[in-house]
XYZ file of C-alpha atoms in Angstrom:
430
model
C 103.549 -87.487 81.604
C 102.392 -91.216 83.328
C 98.969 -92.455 82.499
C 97.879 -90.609 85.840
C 99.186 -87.159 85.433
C 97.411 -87.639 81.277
C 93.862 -88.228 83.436
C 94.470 -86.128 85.680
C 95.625 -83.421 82.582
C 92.217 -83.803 80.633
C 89.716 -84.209 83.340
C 90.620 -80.898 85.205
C 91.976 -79.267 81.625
C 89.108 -80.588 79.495
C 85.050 -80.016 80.528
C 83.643 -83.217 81.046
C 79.608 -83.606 80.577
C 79.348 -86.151 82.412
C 80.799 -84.948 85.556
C 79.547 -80.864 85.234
C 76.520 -81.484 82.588
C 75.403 -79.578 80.252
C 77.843 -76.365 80.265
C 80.423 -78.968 78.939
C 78.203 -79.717 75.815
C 79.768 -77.942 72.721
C 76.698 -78.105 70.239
C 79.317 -77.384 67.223
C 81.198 -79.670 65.272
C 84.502 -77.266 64.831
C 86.641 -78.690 67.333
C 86.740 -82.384 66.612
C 87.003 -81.628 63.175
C 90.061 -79.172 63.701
C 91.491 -82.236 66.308
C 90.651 -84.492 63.789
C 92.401 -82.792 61.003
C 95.889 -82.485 62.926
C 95.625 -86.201 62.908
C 95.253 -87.144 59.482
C 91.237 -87.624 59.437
C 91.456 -90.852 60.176
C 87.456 -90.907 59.784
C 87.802 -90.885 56.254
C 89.592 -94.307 56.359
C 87.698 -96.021 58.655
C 84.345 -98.454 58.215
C 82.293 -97.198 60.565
C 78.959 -98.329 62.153
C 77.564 -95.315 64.169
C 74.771 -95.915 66.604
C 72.463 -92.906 68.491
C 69.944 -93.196 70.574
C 67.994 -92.886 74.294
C 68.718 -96.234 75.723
C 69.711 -99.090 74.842
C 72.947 -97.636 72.331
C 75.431 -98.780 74.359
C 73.744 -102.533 74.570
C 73.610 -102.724 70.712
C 76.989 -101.601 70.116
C 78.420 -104.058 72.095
C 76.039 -106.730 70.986
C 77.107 -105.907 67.392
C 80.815 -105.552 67.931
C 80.523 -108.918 69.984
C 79.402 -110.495 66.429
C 81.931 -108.928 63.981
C 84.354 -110.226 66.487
C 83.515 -113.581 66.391
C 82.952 -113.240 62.551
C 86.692 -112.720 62.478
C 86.692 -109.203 62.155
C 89.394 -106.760 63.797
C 86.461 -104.534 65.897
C 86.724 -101.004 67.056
C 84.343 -100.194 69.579
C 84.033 -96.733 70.830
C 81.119 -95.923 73.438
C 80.739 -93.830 77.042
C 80.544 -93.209 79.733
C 82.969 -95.475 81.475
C 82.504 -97.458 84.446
C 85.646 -97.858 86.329
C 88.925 -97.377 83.865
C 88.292 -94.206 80.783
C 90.174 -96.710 78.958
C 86.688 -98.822 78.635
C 85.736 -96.131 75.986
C 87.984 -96.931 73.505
C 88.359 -100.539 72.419
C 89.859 -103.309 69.891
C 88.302 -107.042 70.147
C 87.696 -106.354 73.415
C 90.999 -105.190 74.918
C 91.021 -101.411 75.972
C 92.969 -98.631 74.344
C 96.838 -98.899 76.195
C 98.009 -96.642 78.808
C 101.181 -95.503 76.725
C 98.944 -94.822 73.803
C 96.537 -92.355 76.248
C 99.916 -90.647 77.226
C 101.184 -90.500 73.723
C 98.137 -89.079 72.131
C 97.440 -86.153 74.952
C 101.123 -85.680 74.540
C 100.609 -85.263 70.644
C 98.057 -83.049 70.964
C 98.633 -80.824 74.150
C 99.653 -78.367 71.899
C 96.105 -77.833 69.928
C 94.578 -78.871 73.237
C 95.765 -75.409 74.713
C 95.265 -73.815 71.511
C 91.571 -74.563 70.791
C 90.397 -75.669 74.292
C 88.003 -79.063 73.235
C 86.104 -80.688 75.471
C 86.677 -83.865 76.730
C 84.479 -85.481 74.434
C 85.713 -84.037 71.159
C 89.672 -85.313 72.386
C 88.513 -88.549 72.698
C 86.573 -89.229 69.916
C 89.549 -88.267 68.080
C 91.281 -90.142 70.579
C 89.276 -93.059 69.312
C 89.315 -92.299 65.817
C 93.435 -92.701 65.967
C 93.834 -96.045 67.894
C 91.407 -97.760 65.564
C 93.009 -96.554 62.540
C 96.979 -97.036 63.674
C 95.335 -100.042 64.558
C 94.024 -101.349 61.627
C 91.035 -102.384 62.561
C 88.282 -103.813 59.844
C 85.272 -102.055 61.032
C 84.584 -99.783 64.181
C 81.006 -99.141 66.128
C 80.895 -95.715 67.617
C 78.381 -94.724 69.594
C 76.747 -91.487 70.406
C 77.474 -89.393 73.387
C 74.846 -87.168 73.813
C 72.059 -86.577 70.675
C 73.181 -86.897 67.534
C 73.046 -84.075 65.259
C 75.909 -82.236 66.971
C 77.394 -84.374 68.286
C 81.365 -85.071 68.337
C 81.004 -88.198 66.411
C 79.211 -86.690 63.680
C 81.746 -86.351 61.413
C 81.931 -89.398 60.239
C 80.636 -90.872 56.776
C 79.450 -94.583 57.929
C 78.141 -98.026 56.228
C 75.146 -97.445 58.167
C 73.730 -95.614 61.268
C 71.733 -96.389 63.651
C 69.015 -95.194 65.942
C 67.869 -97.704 69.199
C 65.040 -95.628 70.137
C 63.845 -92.129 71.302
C 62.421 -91.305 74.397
C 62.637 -88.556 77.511
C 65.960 -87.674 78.237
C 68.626 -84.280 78.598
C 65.286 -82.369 77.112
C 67.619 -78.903 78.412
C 69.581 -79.720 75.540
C 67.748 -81.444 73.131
C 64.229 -80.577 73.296
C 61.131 -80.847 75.202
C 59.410 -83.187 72.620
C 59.588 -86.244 71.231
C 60.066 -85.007 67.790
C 62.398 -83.149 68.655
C 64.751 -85.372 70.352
C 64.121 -87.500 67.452
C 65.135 -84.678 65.039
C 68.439 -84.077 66.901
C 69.249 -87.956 66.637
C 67.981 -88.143 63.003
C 70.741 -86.026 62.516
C 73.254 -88.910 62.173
C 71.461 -89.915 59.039
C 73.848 -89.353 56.218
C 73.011 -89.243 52.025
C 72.491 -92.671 50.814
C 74.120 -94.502 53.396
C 71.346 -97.250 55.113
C 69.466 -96.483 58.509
C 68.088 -98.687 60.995
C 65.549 -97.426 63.638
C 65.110 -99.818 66.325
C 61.537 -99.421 67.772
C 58.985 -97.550 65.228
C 57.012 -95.354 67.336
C 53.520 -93.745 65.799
C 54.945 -90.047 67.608
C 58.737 -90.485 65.981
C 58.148 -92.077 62.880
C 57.288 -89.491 60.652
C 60.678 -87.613 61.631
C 62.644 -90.362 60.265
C 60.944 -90.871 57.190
C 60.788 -87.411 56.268
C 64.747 -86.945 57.238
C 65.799 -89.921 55.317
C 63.438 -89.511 52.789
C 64.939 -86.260 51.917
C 68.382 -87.786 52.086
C 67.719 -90.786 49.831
C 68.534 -92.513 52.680
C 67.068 -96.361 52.612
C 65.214 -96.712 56.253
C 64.116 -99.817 57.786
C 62.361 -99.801 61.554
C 64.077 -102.935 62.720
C 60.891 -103.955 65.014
C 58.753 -104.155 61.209
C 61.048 -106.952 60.300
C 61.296 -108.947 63.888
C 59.810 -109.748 66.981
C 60.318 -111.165 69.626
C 57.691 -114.190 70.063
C 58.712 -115.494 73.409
C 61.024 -115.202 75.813
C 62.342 -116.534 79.010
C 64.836 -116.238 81.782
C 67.087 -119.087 82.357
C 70.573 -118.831 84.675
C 70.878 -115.380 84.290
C 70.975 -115.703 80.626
C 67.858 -114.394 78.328
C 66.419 -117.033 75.683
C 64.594 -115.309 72.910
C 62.597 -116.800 70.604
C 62.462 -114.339 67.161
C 60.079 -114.403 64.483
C 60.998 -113.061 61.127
C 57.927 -111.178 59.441
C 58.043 -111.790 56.281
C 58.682 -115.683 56.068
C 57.582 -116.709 59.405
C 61.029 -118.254 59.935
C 61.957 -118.722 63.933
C 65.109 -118.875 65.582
C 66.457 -118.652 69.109
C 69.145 -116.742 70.554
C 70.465 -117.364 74.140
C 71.946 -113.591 75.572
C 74.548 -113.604 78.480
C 72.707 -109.816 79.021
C 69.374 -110.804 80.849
C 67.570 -108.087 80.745
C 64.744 -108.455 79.534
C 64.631 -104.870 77.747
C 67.738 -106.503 75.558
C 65.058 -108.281 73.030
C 64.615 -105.207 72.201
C 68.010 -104.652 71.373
C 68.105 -107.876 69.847
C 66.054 -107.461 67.089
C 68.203 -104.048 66.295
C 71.368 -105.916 66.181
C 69.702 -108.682 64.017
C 68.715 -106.219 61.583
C 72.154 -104.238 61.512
C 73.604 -108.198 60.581
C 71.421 -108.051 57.550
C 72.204 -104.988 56.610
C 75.850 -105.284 56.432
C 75.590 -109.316 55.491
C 73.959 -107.527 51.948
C 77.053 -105.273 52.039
C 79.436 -108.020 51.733
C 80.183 -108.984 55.437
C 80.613 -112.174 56.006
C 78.595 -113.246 59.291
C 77.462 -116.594 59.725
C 74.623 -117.834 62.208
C 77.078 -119.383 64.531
C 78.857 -116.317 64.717
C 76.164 -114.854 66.076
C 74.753 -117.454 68.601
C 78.057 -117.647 69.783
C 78.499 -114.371 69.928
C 75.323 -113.426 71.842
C 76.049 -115.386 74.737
C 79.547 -113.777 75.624
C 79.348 -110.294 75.072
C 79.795 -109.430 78.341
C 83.449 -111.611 78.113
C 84.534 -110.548 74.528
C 83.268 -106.721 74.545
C 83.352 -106.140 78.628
C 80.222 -104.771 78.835
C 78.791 -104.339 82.032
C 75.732 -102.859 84.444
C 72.905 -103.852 82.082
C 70.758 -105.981 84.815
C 74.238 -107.545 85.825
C 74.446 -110.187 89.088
C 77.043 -109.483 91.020
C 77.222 -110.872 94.105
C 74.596 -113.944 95.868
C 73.016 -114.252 98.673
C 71.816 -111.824 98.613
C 71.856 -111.494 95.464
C 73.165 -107.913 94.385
C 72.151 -106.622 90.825
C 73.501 -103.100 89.102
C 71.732 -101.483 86.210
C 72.750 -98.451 84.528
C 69.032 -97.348 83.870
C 68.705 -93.670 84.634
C 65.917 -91.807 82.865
C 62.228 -92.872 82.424
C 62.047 -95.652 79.782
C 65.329 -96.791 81.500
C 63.534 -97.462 85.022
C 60.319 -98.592 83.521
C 62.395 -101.632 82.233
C 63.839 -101.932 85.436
C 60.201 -101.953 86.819
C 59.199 -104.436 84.767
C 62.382 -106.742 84.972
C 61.507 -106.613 89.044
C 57.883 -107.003 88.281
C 59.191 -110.857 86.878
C 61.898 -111.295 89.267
C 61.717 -113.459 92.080
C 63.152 -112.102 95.708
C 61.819 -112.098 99.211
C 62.560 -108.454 99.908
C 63.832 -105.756 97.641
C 66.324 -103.645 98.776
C 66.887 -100.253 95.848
C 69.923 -98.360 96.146
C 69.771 -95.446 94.142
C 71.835 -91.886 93.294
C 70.843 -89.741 90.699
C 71.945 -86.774 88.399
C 70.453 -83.303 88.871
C 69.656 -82.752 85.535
C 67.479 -85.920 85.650
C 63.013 -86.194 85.399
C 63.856 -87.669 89.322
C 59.937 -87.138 90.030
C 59.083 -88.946 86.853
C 62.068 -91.678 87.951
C 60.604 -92.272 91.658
C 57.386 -92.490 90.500
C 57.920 -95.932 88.556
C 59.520 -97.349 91.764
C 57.946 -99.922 94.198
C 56.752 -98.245 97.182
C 57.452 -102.058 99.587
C 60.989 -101.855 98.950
C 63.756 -100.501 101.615
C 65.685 -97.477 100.141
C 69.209 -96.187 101.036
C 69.828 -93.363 98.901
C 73.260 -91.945 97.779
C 75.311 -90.213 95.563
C 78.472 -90.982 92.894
C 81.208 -88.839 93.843
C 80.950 -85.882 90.999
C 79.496 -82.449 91.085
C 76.584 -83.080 88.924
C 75.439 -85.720 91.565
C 71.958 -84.845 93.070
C 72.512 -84.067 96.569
C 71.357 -87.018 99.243
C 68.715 -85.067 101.122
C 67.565 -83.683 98.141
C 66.887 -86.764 96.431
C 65.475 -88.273 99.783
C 63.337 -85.788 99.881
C 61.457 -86.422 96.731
C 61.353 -90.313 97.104
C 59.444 -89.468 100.458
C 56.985 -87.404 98.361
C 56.824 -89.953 95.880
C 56.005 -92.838 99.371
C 59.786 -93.889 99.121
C 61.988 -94.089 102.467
C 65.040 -95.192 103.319
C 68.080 -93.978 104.612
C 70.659 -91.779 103.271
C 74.568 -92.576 102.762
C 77.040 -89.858 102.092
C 78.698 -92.362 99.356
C 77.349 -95.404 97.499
C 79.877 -98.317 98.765
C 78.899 -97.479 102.123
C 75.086 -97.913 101.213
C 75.719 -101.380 99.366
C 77.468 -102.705 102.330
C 74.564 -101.619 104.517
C 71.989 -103.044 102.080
C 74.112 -106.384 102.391
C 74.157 -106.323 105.930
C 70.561 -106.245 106.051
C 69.331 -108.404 104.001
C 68.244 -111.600 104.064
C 69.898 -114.764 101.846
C 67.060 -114.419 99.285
C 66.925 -110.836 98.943
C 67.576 -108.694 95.747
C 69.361 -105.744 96.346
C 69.184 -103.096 93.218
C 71.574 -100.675 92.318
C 70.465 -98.195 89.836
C 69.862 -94.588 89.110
C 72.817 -93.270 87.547
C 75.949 -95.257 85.548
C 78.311 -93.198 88.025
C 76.538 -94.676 90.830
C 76.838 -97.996 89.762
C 80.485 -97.485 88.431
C 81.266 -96.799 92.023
C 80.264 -100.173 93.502
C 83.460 -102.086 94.686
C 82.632 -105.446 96.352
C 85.226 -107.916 97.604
């Protein structure tokens, strides 16, 4: 096969959550270990980092690979959805997973693939799982897909797991409570190996404790040790100021990822350092400074409050459920425009009322849609933004809303893209 006909292969052959939702969800842990198996396990001889979490996972794992890399280490970095390329899922120092090595791998396992039927997921987690160890890397961060618990990457024995935070999101599949979302993403907790849980929350707590408590799992809530003291905005960079708790000691970091949500994220990644600098890793503060202010260039990240285009300026987020847009909210609450122009598609299995609701009524709308089924129709999504005092106009794809938002604004107007990462993976300006 070419590297098209292998995409083409496991999109249509393979269910895909992220285009079809949740009936390609396989709450069961079988298939990636059977797929996993046929390769050798190569999770068994892998250092592993594995993050879960609402939002902010994908921010933290590429923060934290961005700072083994420039410690010297050889980084795997697994994480999804992709943007643009399905290659951006699986990564080494930064470069994405080869075309021939896609081709070889479905090739490999076409055979099982027919046999068992996975789901896209599960194939490339062991996908992932395959490159890192043919590649030799020193330590790999894998993120989460989708909970925690059952997930596909929850097979793995780590140095330490993570959890960002918890809040509202795909309650259809993993409960219609905080607790219980938290529950599901306790799940990656393993016996005795550390846990860090990025925001402590009076409603979640309790679930952790308990879980790693019964684990003899050692548990730290990252925001306990840090905060955050100041902050400020400076060339589309983010300069924190963080205090540590129990010396007082202050240092500053200067992000290339401005948003402002990211301190959050910060003092997560900060925490994970220490954690693995008491395992033996050898991290140095330079490392990380440097390391902080190009992870978009090392790791590729993008779509997290990202400028991409000026005058007007154009800026993309990824945010898509509740906590997501109330950062956004906030971020535009500090931001300095003339007019705000939103462009925004959604998901159908999205809170969209609870979404809309945290959106600025003044701004000028043009709603769309990515180009997969589980896109949220046009009209339908226009028609709750005008019940939630939202209007706009409606375009049948998202390029051709960006380049109307462009053509109407002013020099010193923001225009927003947000509402769904397929949405913003979709934007193609010149």
């Amino acid at each position: 096969m070419t590297y098209q006909q292998t995409l083409d292969y496991i999109f249509a052959k393979l269910p895909m959550f992220s285009r079809i939702g949740s009936s390609a969800y396989k709450a069961d842990l079988t298939n990636t270990r059977i797929l996993c198996e046929y390769i050798g396990n190569p999770q068994r001889q892998l250092k592993i980092v594995h993050i879960a979490g609402t939002n902010g996972k994908g921010s933290t794992s590429h923060m934290l690979a961005a700072v083994l890399q420039s410690a010297g280490y050889k980084t795997g970095l697994y994480t999804s959805p992709h943007l643009k390329d399905f290659r951006e899922r699986i990564k080494v120092n930064g470069e994405m997973i080869p075309e021939v090595t896609v081709t070889a791998f479905v090739e490999k396992m076409q055979p099982l693939i027919e046999e068992i039927e996975p789901s896209f997921f599960e194939i490339t987690v062991a996908m992932a799982l395959d490159h890192f160890l043919n590649e030799q890397v020193d330590i790999a961060i894998i993120e989460t897909g989708l909970g925690g618990r059952l997930d596909s990457t929850n097979i793995i024995l780590p140095l330490l797991s993570i959890i960002t935070n918890i809040s509202f999101d795909h309650q259809n599949m993993l409960g219609n409570t905080l607790e219980l979302i938290a529950a599901e993403k306790a799940g990656i907790i393993k016996p005795g190996i550390p846990v860090i849980i990025g925001e402590h929350d009076s409603v979640t707590a309790r679930v952790f404790t308990d879980k790693a408590g019964s684990l003899d799992a050692p548990l730290v809530f990252a925001s306990d040790k840090r905060f955050v003291a100041d902050w400020t905005y400076e060339h589309h960079q983010l300069v924190c100021e963080v205090t540590t708790v129990h010396n007082n000691e202050k240092d500053v970091f200067q992000l290339d990822l401005p948003g402002i949500y990211q301190h959050k994220n910060l003092v997560t990644v900060l925490e994970a350092i220490s954690q693995l600098k008491e395992q033996g890793w050898l991290i140095k503060s330079h490392h990380i400074k440097t390391a902080l202010q190009h992870v978009k260039k090392s790791t590729g990240l993008h779509g997290r409050w990202e400028l991409v285009h000026q005058h007007p300026s154009v800026i993309l987020d990824v945010g898509h459920n509740e906590e997501g847009v109330r950062a956004i909210a906030a971020q535009l609450e500090l931001t300095t425009y003339h007019q705000l122009h939103i462009v925004i598609g959604m998901v159908k299995d999205k809170d969209t009322e609870k979404v809309l609701a945290l959106l600025p009524s003044a701004a000028h709308y043009y709603f769309t849609r990515a180009q997969i089924p589980r896109a949220l129709p046009v009209q339908e999504l226009a028609d709750k933004a005008e019940r939630a005092g939202l209007r706009g106009s409606s375009f049948p794809d998202v390029n051709a809303a960006v380049k109307t938002a462009i053509g109407r604004a002013h020099r010193d107007d923001l225009i927003l893209v947000c509402g769904s990462v397929f949405v913003v993976g979709e934007v193609n300006l010149p």
